[in-house]
Amino acid sequence: MTELNPYRPEMATVIEIVEETHNIRTLRVLLNDPEKMKAFSFQPGQVGQLSVFGYGESTFVINSPPTRRDYLQFSIMQAGEVAGRLHQLNVGDQIGVRAPLGNYFPYENMKGRDILFVGGGIAMAPLRTLLLFMLDNRKDYGDITLIYGARTPNDFCYTYEFDDWKKAGASLILTVDNEAPDWPHRVGVVPKVLAEEAPNPKNRIAVTCGPPIMIKFALAALKQLGYADEQIYTTLEKRMKCGIGICGRCNIGEKYVCIDGPVFSCAQLSAMLPEL
Amino acid sequence: MDDKTNALREHVKGIFSNLELVLGWEPGYDPLHTRPFYVRTESDIDRLTANCLSFQNLTRYLAKSMNAVDPAADGRKIGVCVKGCDSRSLVALIQEKFVSRDRVYVIGLPCRGTLDARRIRALVPDPARIRSVNAEGDELVVETDRGISRFALDRAIARKCLQCRYPNPVIHDVLIGDPVTPRLKIDAENPSVAAVEALSLEDRLLFWENQLDRCIRCFACRNACPLCVCQNHCIMETRMPKWITQYRNMNEKFMFHMIHALHLAGRCTECGECERVCPVGIPVALIKEKINAIIYEMLDYESGIDPEAVPPLLTFSPKETGI
Amino acid sequence: MSGKIFVAHDALSGLLDDLSKKFKVWIPQMMDQASGHIAFGVYAPGKKPELTRRSRLSPKKILFPSMDTLFKFTYVKDPKDPVRYTIDLKESFDNGPTLVFGARPCDTRGFQTFDQVFLKGQYKDVYYERRRQNTLFATLVCQDSDTACFCSSVGSGPADMTGSDMAVIPIEGGYVIEGLTDAGRKLVETSGSAPSPEQAAAAEQMKRNTAALKIGEDDLTGYADDLTRRFTDMDFWREQVSPCITCGVCTWVCPTCYCFSITDEASGMSGERMRSWDSCMFYLYTLEARGHNPRPTKMERYRNRVGHKFSYFPKKYDGMVSCCGCGRCIRTCPVSIDIRKVVKELKETADDRA
């Protein structure tokens, strides 16, 4: 019975910490039970509930791809009780992990297509999972382009990996909201740069994640460019507790973001009640 | 409150064009219930009622549901119906600048007491379908599908009304009906507080433990209170800062009720809404009444009387005496 | 054996005494005379079940306590290396044999909603499941509806025994208790003697008469699409919800409101993870860590409450409305908001209302 208790987290150890920005850090963790770590199976886009015992649980996307199994990676922005505590952990600390939860990016349907990633701020986390997964299966996909924006040059995550991504065959377009000294890349909010770049919608899938305001304008820009609802995917975030479709708070109408999401196509979103 | 429905409607009809809306009451789902009502259009006026079932303190909405501070662009005011007790809450809200006096048009309703639905349910032999409730002089007549019951009005009105010292609105732009005689003198001892204080210390603890044991931490008392203005920042709910756990034990319940009461020290106007709305029937207003008695004794202050006064716990004077 | 027994009024205490040796027996009881507060409490010899007046709080806490420990945790330091530690987790289950005696049909039926969500979804809630499996319901055929009752409006009725193991049928002089499930019949047959033919006939008559009663005027099922249509009509929601003080009492007293929060409470090196009742009427319920709130005002929150019960739930669970019609939300609402009226008016057009 114990084995089936969906509220019981697996114990895990923090093995590495990367300070990404002033308020985002990445934790790399290993399940303490080597057998379970070996058997751990998930899909790109699925999330996990991380526990710091005594503080609670919070939801984060597993942002290492299933193709890289050395550890499970989570990027955490400092906001709220649990994330605040996760920012104080050290290597060797114990956390709880309930994962994988939720649905995932339908990467099978994206095979053979060009892929456009549009991300802002911490929301690069779920995109990274899919991006690396696709780069690890490079031949399955066409052109892979990433438009990634942040408030300032210091607010980008994973900068140490950008070169690897390019080498593996992704084009990167970086942008910051406002002019900054010595910034060699684009300036302007993500939807603006997206409109300027105007990637052709033909045979292309767009995957966009970001703060609600960015999503709103990015979706508008994509539609302007001729992308159909079925060609656009995004992830939703809601306050969650149980993560398993029971506790009730993350619903949009009869859909629960925790089990029916977090990944939704724009077509699915437009069939849902407008309560984002 | 005697039935003032017709007089109220007439008055509101006469002034409605100068008002943005009027906060009043309308009949509820059965003859024992009334609900707050926002009169937004001329045709709404005939839904208004004002009688012994006008329980709710409507000033609560001024501070918590609308901006009653800044003047409207067109200069129109918010009309609000108040009983004596409600008017004191309004004064307190004006003192604390949650409501601006110029923003509201105060319709005062002298009141001989409002009914306590719970007491009536207990008085009627079998509390089935209530068909009508009428105050006839000092008698209350309740008709149910199982017959008619009559009893003294005083057995059916709220506890706060039995010890009312301010039945007449202390602030108003118009008064509907004649002033009524207060039941208690202003400096009279609060009989409910005295009754609990007459208990031995052990019995008093037992009394409160028995009462608070039922608390389900629903926070209705907090949300109904016109002066509980922390809204979504109440420490009962926030985890940052975290002062109170999610445990439903006596410590936490006691802590909540004490914090609630202490935040209202020198502010509570004894409108009794906290007690009326409690789904498990805890006399929570008693705690605040006791604190009010202390404030009156120590600082010679009664809340919600003078809009110009500063509540003693919201200020400090080195010359204060009696502390 | 007929699977039925007769219990005279003065023998009820004896029966409950016997049952309480085998079960944790919950009965509706008077908790506070002064305020007439009736709620479910554990039976102990000497306590009297309150079977003629409805309880103000529903029995949902019996299977879904307002605070429930999921597991306890302890940080255990490594004596050899004090920087290192492990965490010891211990789940706790509280699930002895339980009997709920004297709940009303609406009370018992409320757990049908829980069953869908807690037992039949993708994940099974083991805490609820264990309690559910160990609990029997002896449900009172309900004789006294009041002005807030509307069980017939949501596909039920005062003699609806859905989810009950035994029916408690009041007749002249006492009760006929009838086993409805195998477990219920087994318990009944070992708990007393069969009714006389007259008593059995009176019980049947009582059941039939009660079943024929229609409690609640309108049919409130089938409103799923009306809610969707009305979703963005904020004038409608403003009008319905203006008096609401977002206290959440409706959710606390509701037999079908199951939403909860999960939090950790710790002190020093140990603590527990627990779930506690939460309310969709609260601002903090949906407030996200970074400040966004999809339901910022009482209009969105109340819309969600009505939507969940009368639209989202039926869409997800084959037309089933997650409201049992007990009327508690109406009865205890400090501002007398009437959910029947709100649901009914979903269908009306603006012209109908004017």
Tab-separated table of C-alpha atoms in Angstrom, chain A residues 7-233:
chain	number	residue	atom	x	y	z
A	7	TYR	CA	1.490	11.789	-1.574
A	8	ARG	CA	4.659	10.100	-0.405
A	9	PRO	CA	7.778	11.670	-1.893
A	10	GLU	CA	10.933	9.831	-2.835
A	11	MET	CA	14.018	10.951	-0.971
A	12	ALA	CA	16.651	12.636	-3.057
A	13	THR	CA	20.000	14.299	-2.537
A	14	VAL	CA	21.148	17.586	-4.008
A	15	ILE	CA	24.374	16.779	-5.827
A	16	GLU	CA	25.092	20.046	-7.594
A	17	ILE	CA	23.869	23.626	-7.534
A	18	VAL	CA	24.219	26.175	-10.326
A	19	GLU	CA	23.496	29.796	-9.485
A	20	GLU	CA	21.915	30.959	-12.734
A	21	THR	CA	20.986	34.538	-11.875
A	22	HIS	CA	20.460	36.643	-8.777
A	23	ASN	CA	17.112	34.929	-8.157
A	24	ILE	CA	17.242	31.677	-10.098
A	25	ARG	CA	19.251	28.626	-9.209
A	26	THR	CA	19.375	25.151	-10.651
A	27	LEU	CA	19.416	22.040	-8.473
A	28	ARG	CA	20.683	18.730	-9.742
A	29	VAL	CA	19.413	15.857	-7.672
A	30	LEU	CA	19.632	12.093	-7.473
A	31	LEU	CA	17.017	9.810	-5.983
A	32	ASN	CA	18.587	8.112	-2.982
A	33	ASP	CA	17.449	4.680	-4.083
A	34	PRO	CA	19.728	3.795	-7.040
A	35	GLU	CA	17.201	1.286	-8.359
A	36	LYS	CA	14.481	3.905	-8.482
A	37	MET	CA	16.814	6.391	-10.100
A	38	LYS	CA	17.631	3.818	-12.761
A	39	ALA	CA	13.999	2.994	-13.331
A	40	PHE	CA	12.852	6.618	-13.275
A	41	SER	CA	11.026	7.264	-16.495
A	42	PHE	CA	9.537	10.525	-17.690
A	43	GLN	CA	8.764	12.635	-20.737
A	44	PRO	CA	9.885	16.154	-21.644
A	45	GLY	CA	7.566	18.720	-20.061
A	46	GLN	CA	6.532	16.652	-17.056
A	47	VAL	CA	6.883	18.237	-13.666
A	48	GLY	CA	7.817	17.201	-10.164
A	49	GLN	CA	6.810	18.293	-6.699
A	50	LEU	CA	9.869	19.148	-4.651
A	51	SER	CA	9.629	18.971	-0.874
A	52	VAL	CA	11.715	20.668	1.707
A	53	PHE	CA	10.449	18.955	4.824
A	54	GLY	CA	9.173	21.504	7.272
A	55	TYR	CA	8.462	24.050	4.551
A	56	GLY	CA	6.266	22.226	2.101
A	57	GLU	CA	6.074	21.281	-1.527
A	58	SER	CA	6.149	23.197	-4.751
A	59	THR	CA	5.926	22.334	-8.434
A	60	PHE	CA	8.846	22.614	-10.860
A	61	VAL	CA	9.425	21.237	-14.311
A	62	ILE	CA	12.049	18.546	-14.728
A	63	ASN	CA	14.328	20.515	-16.993
A	64	SER	CA	16.842	17.843	-17.790
A	65	PRO	CA	15.695	15.771	-20.775
A	66	PRO	CA	14.883	12.055	-20.539
A	67	THR	CA	17.871	11.499	-22.803
A	68	ARG	CA	20.279	12.622	-20.077
A	69	ARG	CA	19.962	10.501	-17.000
A	70	ASP	CA	22.941	11.460	-14.825
A	71	TYR	CA	20.667	13.482	-12.573
A	72	LEU	CA	17.315	15.224	-12.483
A	73	GLN	CA	17.518	18.961	-12.862
A	74	PHE	CA	15.152	21.658	-11.617
A	75	SER	CA	15.516	25.434	-11.991
A	76	ILE	CA	13.941	27.446	-9.247
A	77	MET	CA	13.050	31.086	-9.046
A	78	GLN	CA	12.976	32.549	-5.590
A	79	ALA	CA	9.308	33.175	-4.885
A	80	GLY	CA	7.282	31.792	-2.012
A	81	GLU	CA	7.928	29.670	1.020
A	82	VAL	CA	9.291	26.493	-0.553
A	83	ALA	CA	11.298	28.088	-3.373
A	84	GLY	CA	12.824	30.438	-0.829
A	85	ARG	CA	13.983	27.478	1.191
A	86	LEU	CA	15.253	25.605	-1.887
A	87	HIS	CA	17.483	28.613	-2.455
A	88	GLN	CA	19.122	28.032	0.899
A	89	LEU	CA	19.986	24.378	0.374
A	90	ASN	CA	23.520	23.098	-0.041
A	91	VAL	CA	24.987	20.142	-1.859
A	92	GLY	CA	24.230	17.018	0.181
A	93	ASP	CA	20.914	18.305	1.470
A	94	GLN	CA	17.898	16.028	1.342
A	95	ILE	CA	14.715	16.880	-0.500
A	96	GLY	CA	11.604	14.973	-1.450
A	97	VAL	CA	10.598	14.402	-5.064
A	98	ARG	CA	7.201	13.358	-6.375
A	99	ALA	CA	7.635	12.903	-10.093
A	100	PRO	CA	6.896	12.627	-12.891
A	101	LEU	CA	3.525	14.374	-12.825
A	102	GLY	CA	1.383	15.912	-15.533
A	103	ASN	CA	1.433	15.619	-19.308
A	104	TYR	CA	4.270	16.398	-21.722
A	105	PHE	CA	5.130	18.016	-25.020
A	106	PRO	CA	3.768	15.888	-27.891
A	107	TYR	CA	7.201	15.527	-29.454
A	108	GLU	CA	6.105	12.588	-31.596
A	109	ASN	CA	3.742	14.895	-33.481
A	110	MET	CA	6.524	17.402	-33.923
A	111	LYS	CA	8.820	14.996	-35.743
A	112	GLY	CA	9.854	16.158	-39.185
A	113	ARG	CA	8.788	19.722	-38.452
A	114	ASP	CA	10.735	22.907	-37.912
A	115	ILE	CA	10.602	24.020	-34.311
A	116	LEU	CA	10.436	27.540	-32.928
A	117	PHE	CA	10.993	28.044	-29.210
A	118	VAL	CA	9.890	31.339	-27.717
A	119	GLY	CA	10.790	31.817	-24.072
A	120	GLY	CA	11.140	34.495	-21.449
A	121	GLY	CA	12.849	34.511	-18.058
A	122	ILE	CA	12.520	31.450	-15.845
A	123	ALA	CA	10.077	29.937	-18.334
A	124	MET	CA	13.111	28.837	-20.319
A	125	ALA	CA	13.145	25.906	-17.882
A	126	PRO	CA	10.484	23.737	-19.596
A	127	LEU	CA	11.741	24.789	-23.028
A	128	ARG	CA	15.241	23.601	-22.158
A	129	THR	CA	13.928	20.075	-21.528
A	130	LEU	CA	12.341	19.836	-24.944
A	131	LEU	CA	15.163	21.685	-26.682
A	132	LEU	CA	17.800	19.286	-25.340
A	133	PHE	CA	15.579	16.310	-26.033
A	134	MET	CA	15.272	17.413	-29.654
A	135	LEU	CA	18.963	18.217	-29.968
A	136	ASP	CA	19.686	14.716	-28.639
A	137	ASN	CA	17.396	13.387	-31.383
A	138	ARG	CA	18.532	16.004	-33.879
A	139	LYS	CA	17.765	14.037	-37.035
A	140	ASP	CA	14.080	13.772	-36.113
A	141	TYR	CA	13.505	17.506	-36.406
A	142	GLY	CA	14.058	20.240	-38.969
A	143	ASP	CA	15.265	23.725	-38.210
A	144	ILE	CA	15.385	24.520	-34.476
A	145	THR	CA	15.276	28.197	-33.528
A	146	LEU	CA	15.128	29.704	-30.061
A	147	ILE	CA	14.079	33.237	-29.280
A	148	TYR	CA	14.961	33.786	-25.652
A	149	GLY	CA	14.411	37.039	-23.815
A	150	ALA	CA	15.240	38.309	-20.364
A	151	ARG	CA	14.914	41.584	-18.557
A	152	THR	CA	18.671	42.292	-18.504
A	153	PRO	CA	21.791	40.456	-19.728
A	154	ASN	CA	22.199	39.144	-16.179
A	155	ASP	CA	18.818	37.453	-16.147
A	156	PHE	CA	19.566	34.661	-18.630
A	157	CYS	CA	19.750	31.089	-17.398
A	158	TYR	CA	21.944	28.367	-18.908
A	159	THR	CA	24.311	30.902	-20.573
A	160	TYR	CA	27.137	28.379	-20.053
A	161	GLU	CA	25.314	25.992	-22.387
A	162	PHE	CA	24.494	28.359	-25.243
A	163	ASP	CA	27.546	27.332	-27.239
A	164	ASP	CA	26.701	23.651	-26.851
A	165	TRP	CA	23.180	24.285	-28.056
A	166	LYS	CA	24.455	26.066	-31.126
A	167	LYS	CA	26.986	23.339	-31.837
A	168	ALA	CA	24.207	20.772	-31.597
A	169	GLY	CA	22.276	22.614	-34.253
A	170	ALA	CA	20.021	25.260	-32.734
A	171	SER	CA	19.907	28.908	-33.780
A	172	LEU	CA	19.751	31.277	-30.841
A	173	ILE	CA	18.255	34.748	-30.860
A	174	LEU	CA	18.770	36.495	-27.548
A	175	THR	CA	17.088	39.704	-26.532
A	176	VAL	CA	16.861	41.963	-23.490
A	177	ASP	CA	14.028	44.305	-22.674
A	178	ASN	CA	16.128	47.488	-22.652
A	179	GLU	CA	19.455	48.688	-24.049
A	180	ALA	CA	22.383	47.494	-21.932
A	181	PRO	CA	26.092	48.311	-22.165
A	182	ASP	CA	28.146	45.848	-24.233
A	183	TRP	CA	25.089	43.828	-25.193
A	184	PRO	CA	25.792	42.433	-28.645
A	185	HIS	CA	22.354	40.875	-29.267
A	186	ARG	CA	18.823	42.095	-29.801
A	187	VAL	CA	16.939	44.655	-27.751
A	188	GLY	CA	13.194	44.593	-27.214
A	189	VAL	CA	10.594	42.412	-25.587
A	190	VAL	CA	10.179	38.877	-26.904
A	191	PRO	CA	6.930	39.382	-28.861
A	192	LYS	CA	8.487	42.358	-30.671
A	193	VAL	CA	11.586	40.390	-31.660
A	194	LEU	CA	9.373	37.493	-32.661
A	195	ALA	CA	7.407	39.777	-35.003
A	196	GLU	CA	10.637	41.148	-36.484
A	197	GLU	CA	12.141	37.695	-37.014
A	198	ALA	CA	8.866	36.479	-38.489
A	199	PRO	CA	9.699	32.736	-38.720
A	200	ASN	CA	7.630	31.210	-41.478
A	201	PRO	CA	4.727	29.154	-40.065
A	202	LYS	CA	4.976	26.607	-42.850
A	203	ASN	CA	5.623	23.153	-41.377
A	204	ARG	CA	6.709	24.745	-38.105
A	205	ILE	CA	5.612	24.187	-34.512
A	206	ALA	CA	5.959	27.018	-32.019
A	207	VAL	CA	6.480	26.276	-28.335
A	208	THR	CA	6.253	29.264	-26.050
A	209	CYS	CA	6.649	29.701	-22.318
A	210	GLY	CA	6.921	32.818	-20.268
A	211	PRO	CA	5.212	35.132	-17.854
A	212	PRO	CA	1.460	35.593	-18.553
A	213	ILE	CA	1.941	38.989	-20.160
A	214	MET	CA	4.630	37.711	-22.528
A	215	ILE	CA	2.523	34.684	-23.470
A	216	LYS	CA	-0.407	36.909	-24.252
A	217	PHE	CA	1.540	39.042	-26.709
A	218	ALA	CA	3.649	36.183	-28.067
A	219	LEU	CA	0.482	34.256	-28.956
A	220	ALA	CA	-0.904	37.344	-30.664
A	221	ALA	CA	2.344	37.786	-32.611
A	222	LEU	CA	2.359	34.129	-33.672
A	223	LYS	CA	-1.211	34.327	-34.882
A	224	GLN	CA	-0.325	37.492	-36.755
A	225	LEU	CA	2.425	35.568	-38.487
A	226	GLY	CA	-0.100	32.983	-39.615
A	227	TYR	CA	0.417	30.209	-37.077
A	228	ALA	CA	-2.687	28.117	-36.550
A	229	ASP	CA	-3.839	27.256	-33.009
A	230	GLU	CA	-2.811	23.641	-33.576
A	231	GLN	CA	0.766	24.741	-34.320
A	232	ILE	CA	1.298	26.510	-31.003
A	233	TYR	CA	2.035	24.876	-27.658
